Amino acid sequence: MSTYVVLLGPPGAGKGTQAKILARETGLVHVSSGDLFREHLSQQTELGKLARSYMDRGELVPDEVTIQMIRERLERPDCQAGAILDGFPRTTVQADALEALLQEHHARVDLVPLITAPLEVLVDRLGGRWTCRAQGHVYHEKYNPPRQPGRCDIDGSELYQRDDDRSETVQRRIQVYFEQTAPLIDYYRQRGVLLEVDGTQPIEAVTAILLQAIQAVRTARV
Ligand code: AP5
């Protein structure tokens, strides 16, 4: 039986950090729409060029191309057992498309952790974030520093600061989250799959809550 988890929350809440750990611990594939767009950017594909024009302004990439990209990713064989979705869906149109896609595979969104943190925490986290060039592992200069400055602990690659973590873009990304993505909170609450998690806790504490919830979902279905 497959398990699909959607991590919901504003920029900087810790979705990417948790998704990478959860994927390692559960064996589910981490599917990040932001990482997929950044791969396209680095390969300078047409989709990458289109995405950049939106990402640089902190706006959402249009639904149609985003849905198509995620559809192709979820239809690869490694997602048959499920996935940890990070950054998708971000609009109700995307959420409806995901529901329809999973239904085709007799699956559903099983769990939607909503990771929250106050605005000042989000801004502080994004301002100090460093990301690994090779695989997108995430660090923070104060809260989760790498052992060697500028190098990823896991794969040794260079760490860089994302272009869209400039303060004016961060403000817009947070605003876009509240305008376009926050309606998904009620969308998933009505479906009985929402789990609110306080994202200001230490990374390990958030992970423990999420792992327990995923385990509970899997156990309930056996
Ligand atoms: P995306 O890459 O998805 O960015 P985001 O949603 O804005 O989320 P972030 O990656 O900024 O934050 P996060 O919650 O993952 O936090 P993280 O774990 O890194 O999207 C980028 C852009 O792509 C969008 O603006 C849009 O243009 C486009 N896009 C993507 N998906 C799209 C879609 N579906 N539709 C349309 N457009 C789309 O943590 C942040 C920092 O905090 C790190 O430094 C970390 O070390 C630290 N930290 C994490 N947890 C803790 C903790 N518990 N305590 C202390 N520090 C912590």
mmCIF file with all atom_site columns, C-alpha atoms and ligand atoms in Angstrom, residues 9-19 32-35 37-38 51 54-63 66 69-70 86-91 94 115 121-122 124-126 128-131 138-141 143-144 162 164-165 169 173 176 198-204 206, ligand 1:
data_model
loop_
_atom_site.group_PDB
_atom_site.id
_atom_site.type_symbol
_atom_site.label_atom_id
_atom_site.label_alt_id
_atom_site.label_comp_id
_atom_site.label_asym_id
_atom_site.label_entity_id
_atom_site.label_seq_id
_atom_site.pdbx_PDB_ins_code
_atom_site.Cartn_x
_atom_site.Cartn_y
_atom_site.Cartn_z
_atom_site.occupancy
_atom_site.B_iso_or_equiv
_atom_site.pdbx_formal_charge
_atom_site.auth_seq_id
_atom_site.auth_comp_id
_atom_site.auth_asym_id
_atom_site.auth_atom_id
_atom_site.pdbx_PDB_model_num
ATOM   1   C CA  . GLY A 1 9   ? 3.715  25.411 5.664   1.00 0.00 ? 9   GLY A CA  1
ATOM   2   C CA  . PRO A 1 10  ? 5.153  28.823 4.857   1.00 0.00 ? 10  PRO A CA  1
ATOM   3   C CA  . PRO A 1 11  ? 8.627  29.378 3.386   1.00 0.00 ? 11  PRO A CA  1
ATOM   4   C CA  . GLY A 1 12  ? 11.206 28.676 6.090   1.00 0.00 ? 12  GLY A CA  1
ATOM   5   C CA  . ALA A 1 13  ? 8.919  26.512 8.255   1.00 0.00 ? 13  ALA A CA  1
ATOM   6   C CA  . GLY A 1 14  ? 11.242 23.539 7.762   1.00 0.00 ? 14  GLY A CA  1
ATOM   7   C CA  . LYS A 1 15  ? 9.494  21.476 5.061   1.00 0.00 ? 15  LYS A CA  1
ATOM   8   C CA  . GLY A 1 16  ? 12.636 20.698 3.067   1.00 0.00 ? 16  GLY A CA  1
ATOM   9   C CA  . THR A 1 17  ? 14.683 19.938 6.177   1.00 0.00 ? 17  THR A CA  1
ATOM   10  C CA  . GLN A 1 18  ? 12.068 17.482 7.438   1.00 0.00 ? 18  GLN A CA  1
ATOM   11  C CA  . ALA A 1 19  ? 11.317 15.956 4.029   1.00 0.00 ? 19  ALA A CA  1
ATOM   12  C CA  . SER A 1 32  ? 10.185 18.821 -3.947  1.00 0.00 ? 32  SER A CA  1
ATOM   13  C CA  . SER A 1 33  ? 8.707  21.108 -6.594  1.00 0.00 ? 33  SER A CA  1
ATOM   14  C CA  . GLY A 1 34  ? 11.222 23.824 -5.674  1.00 0.00 ? 34  GLY A CA  1
ATOM   15  C CA  . ASP A 1 35  ? 14.170 21.404 -6.067  1.00 0.00 ? 35  ASP A CA  1
ATOM   16  C CA  . PHE A 1 37  ? 12.537 23.774 -10.651 1.00 0.00 ? 37  PHE A CA  1
ATOM   17  C CA  . ARG A 1 38  ? 16.088 24.485 -9.406  1.00 0.00 ? 38  ARG A CA  1
ATOM   18  C CA  . ALA A 1 51  ? 10.345 29.111 -13.687 1.00 0.00 ? 51  ALA A CA  1
ATOM   19  C CA  . TYR A 1 54  ? 8.520  33.645 -11.363 1.00 0.00 ? 54  TYR A CA  1
ATOM   20  C CA  . MET A 1 55  ? 10.864 32.364 -8.638  1.00 0.00 ? 55  MET A CA  1
ATOM   21  C CA  . ASP A 1 56  ? 13.061 35.478 -8.724  1.00 0.00 ? 56  ASP A CA  1
ATOM   22  C CA  . ARG A 1 57  ? 9.978  37.574 -7.939  1.00 0.00 ? 57  ARG A CA  1
ATOM   23  C CA  . GLY A 1 58  ? 8.686  35.185 -5.267  1.00 0.00 ? 58  GLY A CA  1
ATOM   24  C CA  . GLU A 1 59  ? 5.610  34.374 -7.357  1.00 0.00 ? 59  GLU A CA  1
ATOM   25  C CA  . LEU A 1 60  ? 4.195  30.916 -8.040  1.00 0.00 ? 60  LEU A CA  1
ATOM   26  C CA  . VAL A 1 61  ? 5.068  29.206 -11.312 1.00 0.00 ? 61  VAL A CA  1
ATOM   27  C CA  . PRO A 1 62  ? 1.803  28.702 -13.297 1.00 0.00 ? 62  PRO A CA  1
ATOM   28  C CA  . ASP A 1 63  ? -0.279 25.713 -12.233 1.00 0.00 ? 63  ASP A CA  1
ATOM   29  C CA  . THR A 1 66  ? 3.902  22.784 -12.279 1.00 0.00 ? 66  THR A CA  1
ATOM   30  C CA  . MET A 1 69  ? 6.219  18.435 -13.901 1.00 0.00 ? 69  MET A CA  1
ATOM   31  C CA  . ILE A 1 70  ? 4.935  16.766 -10.716 1.00 0.00 ? 70  ILE A CA  1
ATOM   32  C CA  . ASP A 1 86  ? 7.388  19.220 -0.286  1.00 0.00 ? 86  ASP A CA  1
ATOM   33  C CA  . GLY A 1 87  ? 6.127  22.484 -1.833  1.00 0.00 ? 87  GLY A CA  1
ATOM   34  C CA  . PHE A 1 88  ? 3.361  20.864 -3.880  1.00 0.00 ? 88  PHE A CA  1
ATOM   35  C CA  . PRO A 1 89  ? 0.427  21.414 -3.949  1.00 0.00 ? 89  PRO A CA  1
ATOM   36  C CA  . ARG A 1 90  ? 0.436  25.174 -3.378  1.00 0.00 ? 90  ARG A CA  1
ATOM   37  C CA  . THR A 1 91  ? -2.965 26.129 -4.831  1.00 0.00 ? 91  THR A CA  1
ATOM   38  C CA  . GLN A 1 94  ? -2.830 21.858 -7.785  1.00 0.00 ? 94  GLN A CA  1
ATOM   39  C CA  . ILE A 1 115 ? 4.411  23.070 9.967   1.00 0.00 ? 115 ILE A CA  1
ATOM   40  C CA  . VAL A 1 121 ? 11.261 33.116 12.797  1.00 0.00 ? 121 VAL A CA  1
ATOM   41  C CA  . LEU A 1 122 ? 10.652 32.448 9.076   1.00 0.00 ? 122 LEU A CA  1
ATOM   42  C CA  . ASP A 1 124 ? 15.461 34.776 10.367  1.00 0.00 ? 124 ASP A CA  1
ATOM   43  C CA  . ARG A 1 125 ? 15.688 31.198 9.098   1.00 0.00 ? 125 ARG A CA  1
ATOM   44  C CA  . LEU A 1 126 ? 15.639 32.109 5.410   1.00 0.00 ? 126 LEU A CA  1
ATOM   45  C CA  . GLY A 1 128 ? 20.691 32.350 7.412   1.00 0.00 ? 128 GLY A CA  1
ATOM   46  C CA  . ARG A 1 129 ? 19.961 29.365 5.177   1.00 0.00 ? 129 ARG A CA  1
ATOM   47  C CA  . TRP A 1 130 ? 22.735 27.642 3.206   1.00 0.00 ? 130 TRP A CA  1
ATOM   48  C CA  . THR A 1 131 ? 21.905 24.907 0.689   1.00 0.00 ? 131 THR A CA  1
ATOM   49  C CA  . VAL A 1 138 ? 19.837 22.393 4.040   1.00 0.00 ? 138 VAL A CA  1
ATOM   50  C CA  . TYR A 1 139 ? 21.809 24.151 6.824   1.00 0.00 ? 139 TYR A CA  1
ATOM   51  C CA  . HIS A 1 140 ? 21.451 27.277 8.897   1.00 0.00 ? 140 HIS A CA  1
ATOM   52  C CA  . GLU A 1 141 ? 24.422 29.360 10.006  1.00 0.00 ? 141 GLU A CA  1
ATOM   53  C CA  . TYR A 1 143 ? 20.551 26.742 14.092  1.00 0.00 ? 143 TYR A CA  1
ATOM   54  C CA  . ASN A 1 144 ? 21.971 23.914 12.015  1.00 0.00 ? 144 ASN A CA  1
ATOM   55  C CA  . ARG A 1 162 ? 19.426 30.865 -2.729  1.00 0.00 ? 162 ARG A CA  1
ATOM   56  C CA  . ASP A 1 164 ? 15.101 33.990 -3.654  1.00 0.00 ? 164 ASP A CA  1
ATOM   57  C CA  . ASP A 1 165 ? 16.241 34.295 -0.019  1.00 0.00 ? 165 ASP A CA  1
ATOM   58  C CA  . THR A 1 169 ? 11.704 38.257 -2.254  1.00 0.00 ? 169 THR A CA  1
ATOM   59  C CA  . ARG A 1 173 ? 6.989  34.577 -0.911  1.00 0.00 ? 173 ARG A CA  1
ATOM   60  C CA  . VAL A 1 176 ? 1.979  34.589 -1.638  1.00 0.00 ? 176 VAL A CA  1
ATOM   61  C CA  . ASP A 1 198 ? 4.753  23.594 15.941  1.00 0.00 ? 198 ASP A CA  1
ATOM   62  C CA  . GLY A 1 199 ? 7.769  24.221 13.718  1.00 0.00 ? 199 GLY A CA  1
ATOM   63  C CA  . THR A 1 200 ? 9.610  26.311 16.316  1.00 0.00 ? 200 THR A CA  1
ATOM   64  C CA  . GLN A 1 201 ? 10.650 23.141 18.131  1.00 0.00 ? 201 GLN A CA  1
ATOM   65  C CA  . PRO A 1 202 ? 14.131 21.718 17.505  1.00 0.00 ? 202 PRO A CA  1
ATOM   66  C CA  . ILE A 1 203 ? 14.497 19.864 14.195  1.00 0.00 ? 203 ILE A CA  1
ATOM   67  C CA  . GLU A 1 204 ? 14.692 16.452 15.959  1.00 0.00 ? 204 GLU A CA  1
ATOM   68  C CA  . VAL A 1 206 ? 9.560  17.981 14.752  1.00 0.00 ? 206 VAL A CA  1
HETATM 69  P P1  . AP5 B 2 .   ? 10.432 26.116 -2.512  1.00 0.00 ? 1   AP5 B P1  1
HETATM 70  O O1  . AP5 B 2 .   ? 11.792 25.677 -2.844  1.00 0.00 ? 1   AP5 B O1  1
HETATM 71  O O2  . AP5 B 2 .   ? 9.371  25.103 -2.306  1.00 0.00 ? 1   AP5 B O2  1
HETATM 72  O O3  . AP5 B 2 .   ? 10.539 27.088 -1.304  1.00 0.00 ? 1   AP5 B O3  1
HETATM 73  P P2  . AP5 B 2 .   ? 9.495  27.397 -0.097  1.00 0.00 ? 1   AP5 B P2  1
HETATM 74  O O4  . AP5 B 2 .   ? 8.208  26.693 -0.074  1.00 0.00 ? 1   AP5 B O4  1
HETATM 75  O O5  . AP5 B 2 .   ? 9.412  28.882 -0.123  1.00 0.00 ? 1   AP5 B O5  1
HETATM 76  O O6  . AP5 B 2 .   ? 10.104 26.756 1.085   1.00 0.00 ? 1   AP5 B O6  1
HETATM 77  P P3  . AP5 B 2 .   ? 11.555 26.881 1.545   1.00 0.00 ? 1   AP5 B P3  1
HETATM 78  O O7  . AP5 B 2 .   ? 12.405 25.895 0.822   1.00 0.00 ? 1   AP5 B O7  1
HETATM 79  O O8  . AP5 B 2 .   ? 12.011 28.320 1.478   1.00 0.00 ? 1   AP5 B O8  1
HETATM 80  O O9  . AP5 B 2 .   ? 11.396 26.584 3.092   1.00 0.00 ? 1   AP5 B O9  1
HETATM 81  P P4  . AP5 B 2 .   ? 11.268 25.210 3.872   1.00 0.00 ? 1   AP5 B P4  1
HETATM 82  O O10 . AP5 B 2 .   ? 9.968  25.194 4.604   1.00 0.00 ? 1   AP5 B O10 1
HETATM 83  O O11 . AP5 B 2 .   ? 11.584 24.053 3.004   1.00 0.00 ? 1   AP5 B O11 1
HETATM 84  O O12 . AP5 B 2 .   ? 12.395 25.440 4.966   1.00 0.00 ? 1   AP5 B O12 1
HETATM 85  P P5  . AP5 B 2 .   ? 13.825 24.720 5.148   1.00 0.00 ? 1   AP5 B P5  1
HETATM 86  O O13 . AP5 B 2 .   ? 13.633 23.316 5.568   1.00 0.00 ? 1   AP5 B O13 1
HETATM 87  O O14 . AP5 B 2 .   ? 14.714 24.997 3.976   1.00 0.00 ? 1   AP5 B O14 1
HETATM 88  O O15 . AP5 B 2 .   ? 9.874  27.102 -3.658  1.00 0.00 ? 1   AP5 B O15 1
HETATM 89  C C1  . AP5 B 2 .   ? 10.691 28.109 -4.226  1.00 0.00 ? 1   AP5 B C1  1
HETATM 90  C C2  . AP5 B 2 .   ? 9.931  28.769 -5.374  1.00 0.00 ? 1   AP5 B C2  1
HETATM 91  O O16 . AP5 B 2 .   ? 9.655  27.786 -6.419  1.00 0.00 ? 1   AP5 B O16 1
HETATM 92  C C3  . AP5 B 2 .   ? 8.550  29.343 -5.043  1.00 0.00 ? 1   AP5 B C3  1
HETATM 93  O O17 . AP5 B 2 .   ? 8.657  30.659 -4.513  1.00 0.00 ? 1   AP5 B O17 1
HETATM 94  C C4  . AP5 B 2 .   ? 7.870  29.300 -6.407  1.00 0.00 ? 1   AP5 B C4  1
HETATM 95  O O18 . AP5 B 2 .   ? 8.293  30.364 -7.225  1.00 0.00 ? 1   AP5 B O18 1
HETATM 96  C C5  . AP5 B 2 .   ? 8.379  28.008 -7.006  1.00 0.00 ? 1   AP5 B C5  1
HETATM 97  N N1  . AP5 B 2 .   ? 7.500  26.858 -6.677  1.00 0.00 ? 1   AP5 B N1  1
HETATM 98  C C6  . AP5 B 2 .   ? 7.842  25.766 -5.927  1.00 0.00 ? 1   AP5 B C6  1
HETATM 99  N N2  . AP5 B 2 .   ? 6.809  24.923 -5.826  1.00 0.00 ? 1   AP5 B N2  1
HETATM 100 C C7  . AP5 B 2 .   ? 5.784  25.474 -6.532  1.00 0.00 ? 1   AP5 B C7  1
HETATM 101 C C8  . AP5 B 2 .   ? 4.446  25.083 -6.766  1.00 0.00 ? 1   AP5 B C8  1
HETATM 102 N N3  . AP5 B 2 .   ? 3.925  23.948 -6.248  1.00 0.00 ? 1   AP5 B N3  1
HETATM 103 N N4  . AP5 B 2 .   ? 3.672  25.899 -7.530  1.00 0.00 ? 1   AP5 B N4  1
HETATM 104 C C9  . AP5 B 2 .   ? 4.163  27.027 -8.074  1.00 0.00 ? 1   AP5 B C9  1
HETATM 105 N N5  . AP5 B 2 .   ? 5.430  27.474 -7.857  1.00 0.00 ? 1   AP5 B N5  1
HETATM 106 C C10 . AP5 B 2 .   ? 6.231  26.708 -7.085  1.00 0.00 ? 1   AP5 B C10 1
HETATM 107 O O19 . AP5 B 2 .   ? 14.350 25.536 6.427   1.00 0.00 ? 1   AP5 B O19 1
HETATM 108 C C11 . AP5 B 2 .   ? 14.661 26.914 6.348   1.00 0.00 ? 1   AP5 B C11 1
HETATM 109 C C12 . AP5 B 2 .   ? 15.867 27.211 7.267   1.00 0.00 ? 1   AP5 B C12 1
HETATM 110 O O20 . AP5 B 2 .   ? 15.499 26.987 8.621   1.00 0.00 ? 1   AP5 B O20 1
HETATM 111 C C13 . AP5 B 2 .   ? 17.086 26.302 6.997   1.00 0.00 ? 1   AP5 B C13 1
HETATM 112 O O21 . AP5 B 2 .   ? 18.248 27.080 7.148   1.00 0.00 ? 1   AP5 B O21 1
HETATM 113 C C14 . AP5 B 2 .   ? 17.003 25.230 8.109   1.00 0.00 ? 1   AP5 B C14 1
HETATM 114 O O22 . AP5 B 2 .   ? 18.286 24.752 8.484   1.00 0.00 ? 1   AP5 B O22 1
HETATM 115 C C15 . AP5 B 2 .   ? 16.335 25.996 9.237   1.00 0.00 ? 1   AP5 B C15 1
HETATM 116 N N6  . AP5 B 2 .   ? 15.441 25.161 10.050  1.00 0.00 ? 1   AP5 B N6  1
HETATM 117 C C16 . AP5 B 2 .   ? 14.541 24.244 9.599   1.00 0.00 ? 1   AP5 B C16 1
HETATM 118 N N7  . AP5 B 2 .   ? 13.867 23.698 10.633  1.00 0.00 ? 1   AP5 B N7  1
HETATM 119 C C17 . AP5 B 2 .   ? 14.344 24.300 11.759  1.00 0.00 ? 1   AP5 B C17 1
HETATM 120 C C18 . AP5 B 2 .   ? 14.037 24.155 13.149  1.00 0.00 ? 1   AP5 B C18 1
HETATM 121 N N8  . AP5 B 2 .   ? 13.083 23.306 13.595  1.00 0.00 ? 1   AP5 B N8  1
HETATM 122 N N9  . AP5 B 2 .   ? 14.727 24.936 14.019  1.00 0.00 ? 1   AP5 B N9  1
HETATM 123 C C19 . AP5 B 2 .   ? 15.683 25.814 13.585  1.00 0.00 ? 1   AP5 B C19 1
HETATM 124 N N10 . AP5 B 2 .   ? 16.019 25.974 12.296  1.00 0.00 ? 1   AP5 B N10 1
HETATM 125 C C20 . AP5 B 2 .   ? 15.355 25.222 11.380  1.00 0.00 ? 1   AP5 B C20 1
#
